PDB file of C-alpha atoms in Angstrom:
ATOM      1  CA  GLY A   1     152.420  -7.027 -10.924  1.00 85.00           C
ATOM      2  CA  LYS A   2     152.149  -3.547 -12.411  1.00 94.00           C
ATOM      3  CA  ALA A   3     149.677  -1.872 -14.752  1.00 97.00           C
ATOM      4  CA  ALA A   4     151.074  -0.829 -18.115  1.00 97.00           C
ATOM      5  CA  LEU A   5     149.127   2.447 -17.803  1.00 98.00           C
ATOM      6  CA  SER A   6     146.866   3.668 -15.010  1.00 98.00           C
ATOM      7  CA  VAL A   7     144.444   6.566 -14.757  1.00 98.00           C
ATOM      8  CA  GLN A   8     144.037   7.895 -11.216  1.00 96.00           C
ATOM      9  CA  GLY A   9     142.543  10.785  -9.280  1.00 95.00           C
ATOM     10  CA  ASP A  10     139.322  12.730  -9.599  1.00 95.00           C
ATOM     11  CA  GLY A  11     139.551  14.506 -12.956  1.00 95.00           C
ATOM     12  CA  ASN A  12     138.388  13.596 -16.433  1.00 98.00           C
ATOM     13  CA  VAL A  13     141.028  12.159 -18.771  1.00 98.00           C
ATOM     14  CA  GLU A  14     141.011  12.010 -22.576  1.00 98.00           C
ATOM     15  CA  ILE A  15     143.400   9.776 -24.511  1.00 98.00           C
ATOM     16  CA  GLU A  16     143.871  10.473 -28.216  1.00 97.00           C
ATOM     17  CA  LEU A  17     144.671   7.320 -30.175  1.00 98.00           C
ATOM     18  CA  ASP A  18     147.271   7.894 -32.909  1.00 96.00           C
ATOM     19  CA  GLY A  19     149.013   4.979 -34.574  1.00 97.00           C
ATOM     20  CA  ASN A  20     149.076   1.487 -33.091  1.00 97.00           C
ATOM     21  CA  ASN A  21     149.345   1.196 -29.312  1.00 98.00           C
ATOM     22  CA  GLU A  22     149.559  -1.860 -27.065  1.00 98.00           C
ATOM     23  CA  LEU A  23     149.232  -2.229 -23.302  1.00 98.00           C
ATOM     24  CA  LYS A  24     149.759  -5.502 -21.451  1.00 98.00           C
ATOM     25  CA  SER A  25     149.831  -5.635 -17.667  1.00 98.00           C
ATOM     26  CA  GLY A  26     151.044  -7.905 -14.891  1.00 97.00           C
ATOM     27  CA  LYS A  27     149.126 -10.190 -12.566  1.00 97.00           C
ATOM     28  CA  GLY A  28     146.035  -8.644 -10.991  1.00 97.00           C
ATOM     29  CA  ARG A  29     146.150  -5.452 -13.037  1.00 98.00           C
ATOM     30  CA  ALA A  30     144.110  -4.129 -15.946  1.00 98.00           C
ATOM     31  CA  GLY A  31     145.767  -3.458 -19.289  1.00 98.00           C
ATOM     32  CA  LEU A  32     144.603   0.153 -19.100  1.00 98.00           C
ATOM     33  CA  GLU A  33     143.726   0.427 -15.437  1.00 98.00           C
ATOM     34  CA  LYS A  34     141.220   2.999 -14.218  1.00 98.00           C
ATOM     35  CA  THR A  35     140.937   3.786 -10.541  1.00 96.00           C
ATOM     36  CA  SER A  36     139.780   7.363 -11.032  1.00 97.00           C
ATOM     37  CA  THR A  37     136.295   8.668 -10.339  1.00 96.00           C
ATOM     38  CA  GLY A  38     136.214  10.965 -13.373  1.00 97.00           C
ATOM     39  CA  THR A  39     135.478   9.935 -16.955  1.00 98.00           C
ATOM     40  CA  LEU A  40     138.083   8.224 -19.126  1.00 98.00           C
ATOM     41  CA  THR A  41     137.497   8.913 -22.818  1.00 98.00           C
ATOM     42  CA  LEU A  42     139.278   7.107 -25.640  1.00 98.00           C
ATOM     43  CA  LYS A  43     138.995   9.056 -28.887  1.00 98.00           C
ATOM     44  CA  ASP A  44     140.446   9.314 -32.383  1.00 97.00           C
ATOM     45  CA  ASP A  45     139.886  12.891 -33.492  1.00 95.00           C
ATOM     46  CA  ASN A  46     143.105  13.466 -35.459  1.00 90.00           C
ATOM     47  CA  LYS A  47     143.639  12.535 -39.097  1.00 85.00           C
ATOM     48  CA  GLU A  48     146.041   9.735 -38.167  1.00 88.00           C
ATOM     49  CA  ALA A  49     144.101   6.526 -37.544  1.00 93.00           C
ATOM     50  CA  GLY A  50     144.612   5.192 -34.050  1.00 98.00           C
ATOM     51  CA  SER A  51     144.216   1.862 -32.306  1.00 98.00           C
ATOM     52  CA  LEU A  52     144.662   0.414 -28.837  1.00 98.00           C
ATOM     53  CA  THR A  53     145.118  -3.214 -27.838  1.00 98.00           C
ATOM     54  CA  ALA A  54     144.804  -3.619 -24.062  1.00 98.00           C
ATOM     55  CA  THR A  55     145.225  -6.963 -22.298  1.00 98.00           C
ATOM     56  CA  GLY A  56     144.757  -7.477 -18.577  1.00 98.00           C
ATOM     57  CA  GLY A  57     146.983  -9.611 -16.433  1.00 97.00           C
ATOM     58  CA  TYR A  58     145.544 -12.517 -14.459  1.00 96.00           C
ATOM     59  CA  ASN A  59     142.133 -11.393 -13.076  1.00 97.00           C
ATOM     60  CA  GLY A  60     142.445  -7.879 -14.501  1.00 98.00           C
ATOM     61  CA  ALA A  61     140.178  -6.260 -17.075  1.00 98.00           C
ATOM     62  CA  GLY A  62     141.464  -5.285 -20.489  1.00 98.00           C
ATOM     63  CA  ILE A  63     140.301  -1.722 -19.797  1.00 98.00           C
ATOM     64  CA  GLY A  64     138.966  -0.956 -16.323  1.00 98.00           C
ATOM     65  CA  GLY A  65     139.528  -2.553 -12.952  1.00 98.00           C
ATOM     66  CA  GLY A  66     142.249  -4.729 -11.523  1.00 98.00           C
ATOM     67  CA  ASN A  67     141.622  -7.839  -9.458  1.00 97.00           C
ATOM     68  CA  GLY A  68     138.607  -7.288  -7.195  1.00 96.00           C
ATOM     69  CA  ASP A  69     138.102  -3.725  -8.375  1.00 98.00           C
ATOM     70  CA  GLY A  70     135.197  -2.241 -10.277  1.00 98.00           C
ATOM     71  CA  ALA A  71     135.455   0.436 -12.928  1.00 98.00           C
ATOM     72  CA  GLU A  72     133.052   3.160 -13.967  1.00 98.00           C
ATOM     73  CA  ASN A  73     132.758   6.122 -16.306  1.00 98.00           C
ATOM     74  CA  ILE A  74     134.494   4.786 -19.420  1.00 98.00           C
ATOM     75  CA  THR A  75     133.642   6.302 -22.832  1.00 98.00           C
ATOM     76  CA  ILE A  76     134.860   5.370 -26.318  1.00 98.00           C
ATOM     77  CA  THR A  77     134.117   7.777 -29.161  1.00 98.00           C
ATOM     78  CA  GLY A  78     136.428   6.542 -31.936  1.00 98.00           C
ATOM     79  CA  GLY A  79     139.421   4.520 -33.014  1.00 98.00           C
ATOM     80  CA  THR A  80     139.960   0.784 -33.031  1.00 98.00           C
ATOM     81  CA  VAL A  81     139.921  -0.676 -29.535  1.00 98.00           C
ATOM     82  CA  ASN A  82     140.644  -4.307 -28.704  1.00 98.00           C
ATOM     83  CA  ALA A  83     140.274  -5.097 -25.001  1.00 98.00           C
ATOM     84  CA  THR A  84     140.775  -8.559 -23.516  1.00 98.00           C
ATOM     85  CA  GLY A  85     140.225  -9.487 -19.890  1.00 98.00           C
ATOM     86  CA  GLY A  86     142.971 -11.403 -18.170  1.00 96.00           C
ATOM     87  CA  TYR A  87     142.959 -15.158 -17.718  1.00 93.00           C
ATOM     88  CA  GLY A  88     140.934 -15.679 -14.565  1.00 92.00           C
ATOM     89  CA  GLY A  89     137.812 -13.594 -15.117  1.00 96.00           C
ATOM     90  CA  GLY A  90     138.403  -9.931 -15.877  1.00 98.00           C
ATOM     91  CA  ALA A  91     135.981  -8.146 -18.200  1.00 98.00           C
ATOM     92  CA  GLY A  92     137.120  -6.986 -21.606  1.00 98.00           C
ATOM     93  CA  ILE A  93     135.928  -3.497 -20.670  1.00 98.00           C
ATOM     94  CA  GLY A  94     134.729  -3.057 -17.093  1.00 98.00           C
ATOM     95  CA  GLY A  95     135.477  -4.763 -13.805  1.00 98.00           C
ATOM     96  CA  GLY A  96     138.247  -7.038 -12.653  1.00 98.00           C
ATOM     97  CA  ALA A  97     137.648 -10.571 -11.422  1.00 97.00           C
ATOM     98  CA  GLU A  98     136.340 -11.421  -7.950  1.00 93.00           C
ATOM     99  CA  GLY A  99     133.385  -9.052  -7.897  1.00 92.00           C
ATOM    100  CA  GLY A 100     134.469  -6.047  -9.909  1.00 94.00           C
ATOM    101  CA  GLY A 101     131.441  -4.330 -11.453  1.00 97.00           C
ATOM    102  CA  GLY A 102     131.505  -2.400 -14.712  1.00 98.00           C
ATOM    103  CA  ASN A 103     129.227   0.637 -14.626  1.00 98.00           C
ATOM    104  CA  ASN A 104     128.570   3.714 -16.746  1.00 98.00           C
ATOM    105  CA  ILE A 105     130.259   2.474 -19.922  1.00 98.00           C
ATOM    106  CA  THR A 106     129.397   4.328 -23.147  1.00 98.00           C
ATOM    107  CA  ILE A 107     130.408   3.619 -26.742  1.00 98.00           C
ATOM    108  CA  LYS A 108     129.614   6.306 -29.294  1.00 98.00           C
ATOM    109  CA  GLY A 109     131.791   5.300 -32.250  1.00 98.00           C
ATOM    110  CA  GLY A 110     134.818   3.432 -33.480  1.00 98.00           C
ATOM    111  CA  THR A 111     135.414  -0.283 -33.808  1.00 98.00           C
ATOM    112  CA  VAL A 112     135.413  -2.000 -30.431  1.00 98.00           C
ATOM    113  CA  THR A 113     136.159  -5.656 -29.706  1.00 98.00           C
ATOM    114  CA  ALA A 114     135.848  -6.670 -26.052  1.00 98.00           C
ATOM    115  CA  THR A 115     136.449 -10.198 -24.772  1.00 98.00           C
ATOM    116  CA  GLY A 116     136.109 -11.363 -21.184  1.00 98.00           C
ATOM    117  CA  GLY A 117     138.622 -13.672 -19.574  1.00 97.00           C
ATOM    118  CA  GLY A 118     137.716 -17.002 -18.001  1.00 93.00           C
ATOM    119  CA  TYR A 119     139.192 -19.768 -15.875  1.00 87.00           C
ATOM    120  CA  ARG A 120     137.845 -22.407 -13.438  1.00 80.00           C
ATOM    121  CA  GLY A 121     134.403 -21.059 -12.653  1.00 78.00           C
ATOM    122  CA  ASN A 122     135.270 -17.388 -13.122  1.00 91.00           C
ATOM    123  CA  SER A 123     134.430 -15.482 -16.282  1.00 96.00           C
ATOM    124  CA  GLY A 124     134.099 -11.819 -17.110  1.00 97.00           C
ATOM    125  CA  ALA A 125     131.708 -10.099 -19.473  1.00 98.00           C
ATOM    126  CA  GLY A 126     132.881  -8.709 -22.765  1.00 98.00           C
ATOM    127  CA  ILE A 127     131.569  -5.326 -21.595  1.00 98.00           C
ATOM    128  CA  GLY A 128     130.423  -5.009 -17.980  1.00 98.00           C
ATOM    129  CA  GLY A 129     131.289  -6.980 -14.870  1.00 98.00           C
ATOM    130  CA  GLY A 130     134.246  -9.154 -14.051  1.00 98.00           C
ATOM    131  CA  SER A 131     133.529 -12.525 -12.502  1.00 97.00           C
ATOM    132  CA  SER A 132     130.759 -12.190  -9.873  1.00 95.00           C
ATOM    133  CA  GLY A 133     130.361  -8.532 -10.843  1.00 97.00           C
ATOM    134  CA  SER A 134     127.406  -6.709 -12.356  1.00 98.00           C
ATOM    135  CA  GLY A 135     127.344  -4.674 -15.534  1.00 98.00           C
ATOM    136  CA  GLU A 136     125.087  -1.640 -15.223  1.00 98.00           C
ATOM    137  CA  ASN A 137     124.336   1.552 -17.137  1.00 98.00           C
ATOM    138  CA  ILE A 138     125.908   0.470 -20.414  1.00 98.00           C
ATOM    139  CA  THR A 139     125.013   2.556 -23.470  1.00 98.00           C
ATOM    140  CA  ILE A 140     125.891   2.057 -27.137  1.00 98.00           C
ATOM    141  CA  ASN A 141     125.021   4.910 -29.491  1.00 98.00           C
ATOM    142  CA  GLY A 142     127.140   4.044 -32.518  1.00 98.00           C
ATOM    143  CA  GLY A 143     130.187   2.279 -33.884  1.00 98.00           C
ATOM    144  CA  GLU A 144     130.852  -1.393 -34.488  1.00 98.00           C
ATOM    145  CA  VAL A 145     130.904  -3.371 -31.258  1.00 98.00           C
ATOM    146  CA  THR A 146     131.736  -7.043 -30.805  1.00 98.00           C
ATOM    147  CA  ALA A 147     131.461  -8.232 -27.202  1.00 98.00           C
ATOM    148  CA  SER A 148     132.090 -11.818 -26.090  1.00 98.00           C
ATOM    149  CA  GLY A 149     131.821 -13.177 -22.567  1.00 97.00           C
ATOM    150  CA  GLY A 150     134.628 -15.236 -21.130  1.00 96.00           C
ATOM    151  CA  ASP A 151     134.569 -18.966 -21.794  1.00 91.00           C
ATOM    152  CA  ASN A 152     134.368 -21.488 -18.986  1.00 84.00           C
ATOM    153  CA  TRP A 153     133.200 -25.068 -18.634  1.00 74.00           C
ATOM    154  CA  ASP A 154     130.901 -24.105 -15.751  1.00 72.00           C
ATOM    155  CA  ASP A 155     129.954 -20.409 -15.651  1.00 83.00           C
ATOM    156  CA  CYS A 156     130.430 -17.890 -18.438  1.00 93.00           C
ATOM    157  CA  GLY A 157     130.231 -14.139 -18.749  1.00 96.00           C
ATOM    158  CA  ALA A 158     127.630 -12.242 -20.758  1.00 97.00           C
ATOM    159  CA  GLY A 159     128.608 -10.534 -23.963  1.00 98.00           C
ATOM    160  CA  ILE A 160     127.264  -7.270 -22.534  1.00 98.00           C
ATOM    161  CA  GLY A 161     126.190  -7.211 -18.884  1.00 98.00           C
ATOM    162  CA  GLY A 162     127.242  -9.344 -15.939  1.00 98.00           C
ATOM    163  CA  GLY A 163     130.244 -11.498 -15.317  1.00 97.00           C
ATOM    164  CA  ASN A 164     129.373 -14.998 -14.138  1.00 95.00           C
ATOM    165  CA  GLY A 165     126.865 -14.615 -11.309  1.00 94.00           C
ATOM    166  CA  GLY A 166     126.357 -10.917 -12.054  1.00 96.00           C
ATOM    167  CA  VAL A 167     123.274  -9.064 -13.279  1.00 98.00           C
ATOM    168  CA  GLY A 168     123.146  -7.036 -16.477  1.00 98.00           C
ATOM    169  CA  LYS A 169     121.063  -3.947 -15.809  1.00 98.00           C
ATOM    170  CA  ASN A 170     120.140  -0.682 -17.525  1.00 98.00           C
ATOM    171  CA  ILE A 171     121.591  -1.534 -20.938  1.00 98.00           C
ATOM    172  CA  THR A 172     120.593   0.770 -23.799  1.00 98.00           C
ATOM    173  CA  ILE A 173     121.358   0.481 -27.525  1.00 98.00           C
ATOM    174  CA  THR A 174     120.265   3.329 -29.794  1.00 98.00           C
ATOM    175  CA  GLY A 175     122.523   2.851 -32.835  1.00 98.00           C
ATOM    176  CA  GLY A 176     125.540   1.178 -34.357  1.00 98.00           C
ATOM    177  CA  THR A 177     126.170  -2.488 -35.012  1.00 98.00           C
ATOM    178  CA  VAL A 178     126.342  -4.710 -31.944  1.00 98.00           C
ATOM    179  CA  ASN A 179     127.307  -8.379 -31.833  1.00 98.00           C
ATOM    180  CA  ALA A 180     127.069  -9.790 -28.311  1.00 98.00           C
ATOM    181  CA  THR A 181     127.682 -13.406 -27.385  1.00 97.00           C
ATOM    182  CA  GLY A 182     127.677 -15.160 -24.027  1.00 96.00           C
ATOM    183  CA  GLY A 183     130.785 -17.220 -23.370  1.00 94.00           C
ATOM    184  CA  TYR A 184     131.024 -20.867 -24.326  1.00 89.00           C
ATOM    185  CA  GLY A 185     130.233 -23.165 -21.433  1.00 85.00           C
ATOM    186  CA  GLY A 186     126.766 -22.124 -20.345  1.00 82.00           C
ATOM    187  CA  GLY A 187     124.706 -19.782 -18.256  1.00 90.00           C
ATOM    188  CA  ALA A 188     125.176 -16.337 -19.798  1.00 96.00           C
ATOM    189  CA  ALA A 189     122.985 -14.116 -21.932  1.00 97.00           C
ATOM    190  CA  GLY A 190     124.268 -12.381 -25.012  1.00 98.00           C
ATOM    191  CA  ILE A 191     122.960  -9.149 -23.492  1.00 98.00           C
ATOM    192  CA  GLY A 192     121.948  -9.323 -19.825  1.00 98.00           C
ATOM    193  CA  GLY A 193     122.866 -11.532 -16.892  1.00 97.00           C
ATOM    194  CA  ALA A 194     125.127 -14.524 -16.369  1.00 96.00           C
ATOM    195  CA  PHE A 195     123.406 -17.030 -14.072  1.00 94.00           C
ATOM    196  CA  ALA A 196     121.655 -13.853 -12.946  1.00 96.00           C
ATOM    197  CA  ASN A 197     118.879 -11.557 -14.140  1.00 98.00           C
ATOM    198  CA  GLY A 198     118.943  -9.238 -17.127  1.00 98.00           C
ATOM    199  CA  GLU A 199     116.950  -6.103 -16.323  1.00 98.00           C
ATOM    200  CA  ASN A 200     115.918  -2.866 -18.019  1.00 98.00           C
ATOM    201  CA  ILE A 201     117.293  -3.564 -21.489  1.00 98.00           C
ATOM    202  CA  THR A 202     116.202  -1.105 -24.179  1.00 98.00           C
ATOM    203  CA  ILE A 203     116.870  -1.150 -27.933  1.00 98.00           C
ATOM    204  CA  THR A 204     115.637   1.735 -30.068  1.00 98.00           C
ATOM    205  CA  GLY A 205     117.909   1.493 -33.130  1.00 98.00           C
ATOM    206  CA  GLY A 206     120.938  -0.031 -34.769  1.00 98.00           C
ATOM    207  CA  THR A 207     121.612  -3.624 -35.724  1.00 98.00           C
ATOM    208  CA  VAL A 208     121.830  -6.039 -32.807  1.00 98.00           C
ATOM    209  CA  ASN A 209     122.828  -9.709 -32.928  1.00 98.00           C
ATOM    210  CA  ALA A 210     122.696 -11.381 -29.513  1.00 98.00           C
ATOM    211  CA  ALA A 211     123.310 -15.030 -28.697  1.00 97.00           C
ATOM    212  CA  GLY A 212     123.164 -16.740 -25.318  1.00 96.00           C
ATOM    213  CA  SER A 213     125.896 -19.111 -24.246  1.00 91.00           C
ATOM    214  CA  TYR A 214     125.423 -22.814 -24.704  1.00 82.00           C
ATOM    215  CA  PHE A 215     126.649 -26.101 -23.327  1.00 75.00           C
ATOM    216  CA  ASP A 216     125.340 -28.367 -20.555  1.00 65.00           C
ATOM    217  CA  HIS A 217     125.591 -26.122 -17.484  1.00 66.00           C
ATOM    218  CA  GLY A 218     122.503 -23.999 -18.093  1.00 76.00           C
ATOM    219  CA  MET A 219     121.779 -21.838 -21.085  1.00 89.00           C
ATOM    220  CA  GLY A 220     121.330 -18.111 -21.499  1.00 94.00           C
ATOM    221  CA  ALA A 221     118.843 -15.953 -23.360  1.00 97.00           C
ATOM    222  CA  GLY A 222     119.913 -13.975 -26.372  1.00 97.00           C
ATOM    223  CA  ILE A 223     118.605 -10.913 -24.535  1.00 98.00           C
ATOM    224  CA  GLY A 224     117.612 -11.145 -20.872  1.00 98.00           C
ATOM    225  CA  GLY A 225     118.446 -13.623 -18.144  1.00 97.00           C
ATOM    226  CA  GLY A 226     121.280 -16.060 -17.803  1.00 95.00           C
ATOM    227  CA  GLY A 227     120.779 -19.667 -16.747  1.00 92.00           C
ATOM    228  CA  ASN A 228     117.961 -20.189 -14.207  1.00 92.00           C
ATOM    229  CA  SER A 229     117.275 -16.443 -14.127  1.00 95.00           C
ATOM    230  CA  SER A 230     114.783 -13.852 -15.302  1.00 97.00           C
ATOM    231  CA  GLY A 231     114.681 -11.262 -18.038  1.00 97.00           C
ATOM    232  CA  ASN A 232     112.744  -8.197 -16.852  1.00 98.00           C
ATOM    233  CA  ASN A 233     111.639  -4.992 -18.574  1.00 98.00           C
ATOM    234  CA  ILE A 234     112.993  -5.629 -22.053  1.00 98.00           C
ATOM    235  CA  THR A 235     111.838  -3.044 -24.620  1.00 98.00           C
ATOM    236  CA  ILE A 236     112.498  -3.024 -28.376  1.00 98.00           C
ATOM    237  CA  THR A 237     111.026  -0.142 -30.372  1.00 98.00           C
ATOM    238  CA  GLY A 238     113.343   0.028 -33.406  1.00 98.00           C
ATOM    239  CA  GLY A 239     116.395  -1.305 -35.161  1.00 98.00           C
ATOM    240  CA  THR A 240     117.088  -4.770 -36.519  1.00 98.00           C
ATOM    241  CA  VAL A 241     117.345  -7.376 -33.770  1.00 98.00           C
ATOM    242  CA  ASN A 242     118.338 -11.050 -34.025  1.00 98.00           C
ATOM    243  CA  ALA A 243     118.296 -12.863 -30.680  1.00 98.00           C
ATOM    244  CA  THR A 244     119.135 -16.530 -30.168  1.00 97.00           C
ATOM    245  CA  GLY A 245     118.963 -18.454 -26.906  1.00 95.00           C
ATOM    246  CA  GLY A 246     121.636 -20.957 -25.920  1.00 89.00           C
TER     247      GLY A 246
END
């Protein structure tokens, strides 16, 4: 029932990744748990290559919020980061299950793999909200990003955006390579909402591959709305974009 590492308080925190590092937390806690209001930055500025593998406990995010808690102001500028939401619906990077939103998440470089957790109707986004949580103000400027929503037979999480039932809003991609896939089981966009709307999605550069989730419980757009939902204000002015609906 404890977090392997937690970041608390009001200040900004920078973590330099050197060598191989692993964090795995107990029930209800994020692998790297952030309850602070400042910005958490993961970086790899030294010559020694660094990596982090962070796995949430049941309902916790890989990096971000514990059960029921949102997370905001997370930045990755380098290194190899693998973040997996806990069994039960935590986001890979973002909010914990049971309504935790993931807001103000920025990736500027590095190799990032984020996978949402899922179980019995609850699924988190790869990057964004935990189950029932929104993913808002997510920006990717560079790096190689692979984001997969949590799998579930009923409701899945978006690759980038909302956990099941959560909107994906104010998502901007200006560079890098982005592969975003809604979870297997239905209802989630690759980039956008999960049985909820995808709003204000802007792509101006980079290479983007987005695929909506598929199965028999409602499909999702590659970019835009999840099952039974709308995609609003989607703008593409550059880059290479491949989008496939469920």
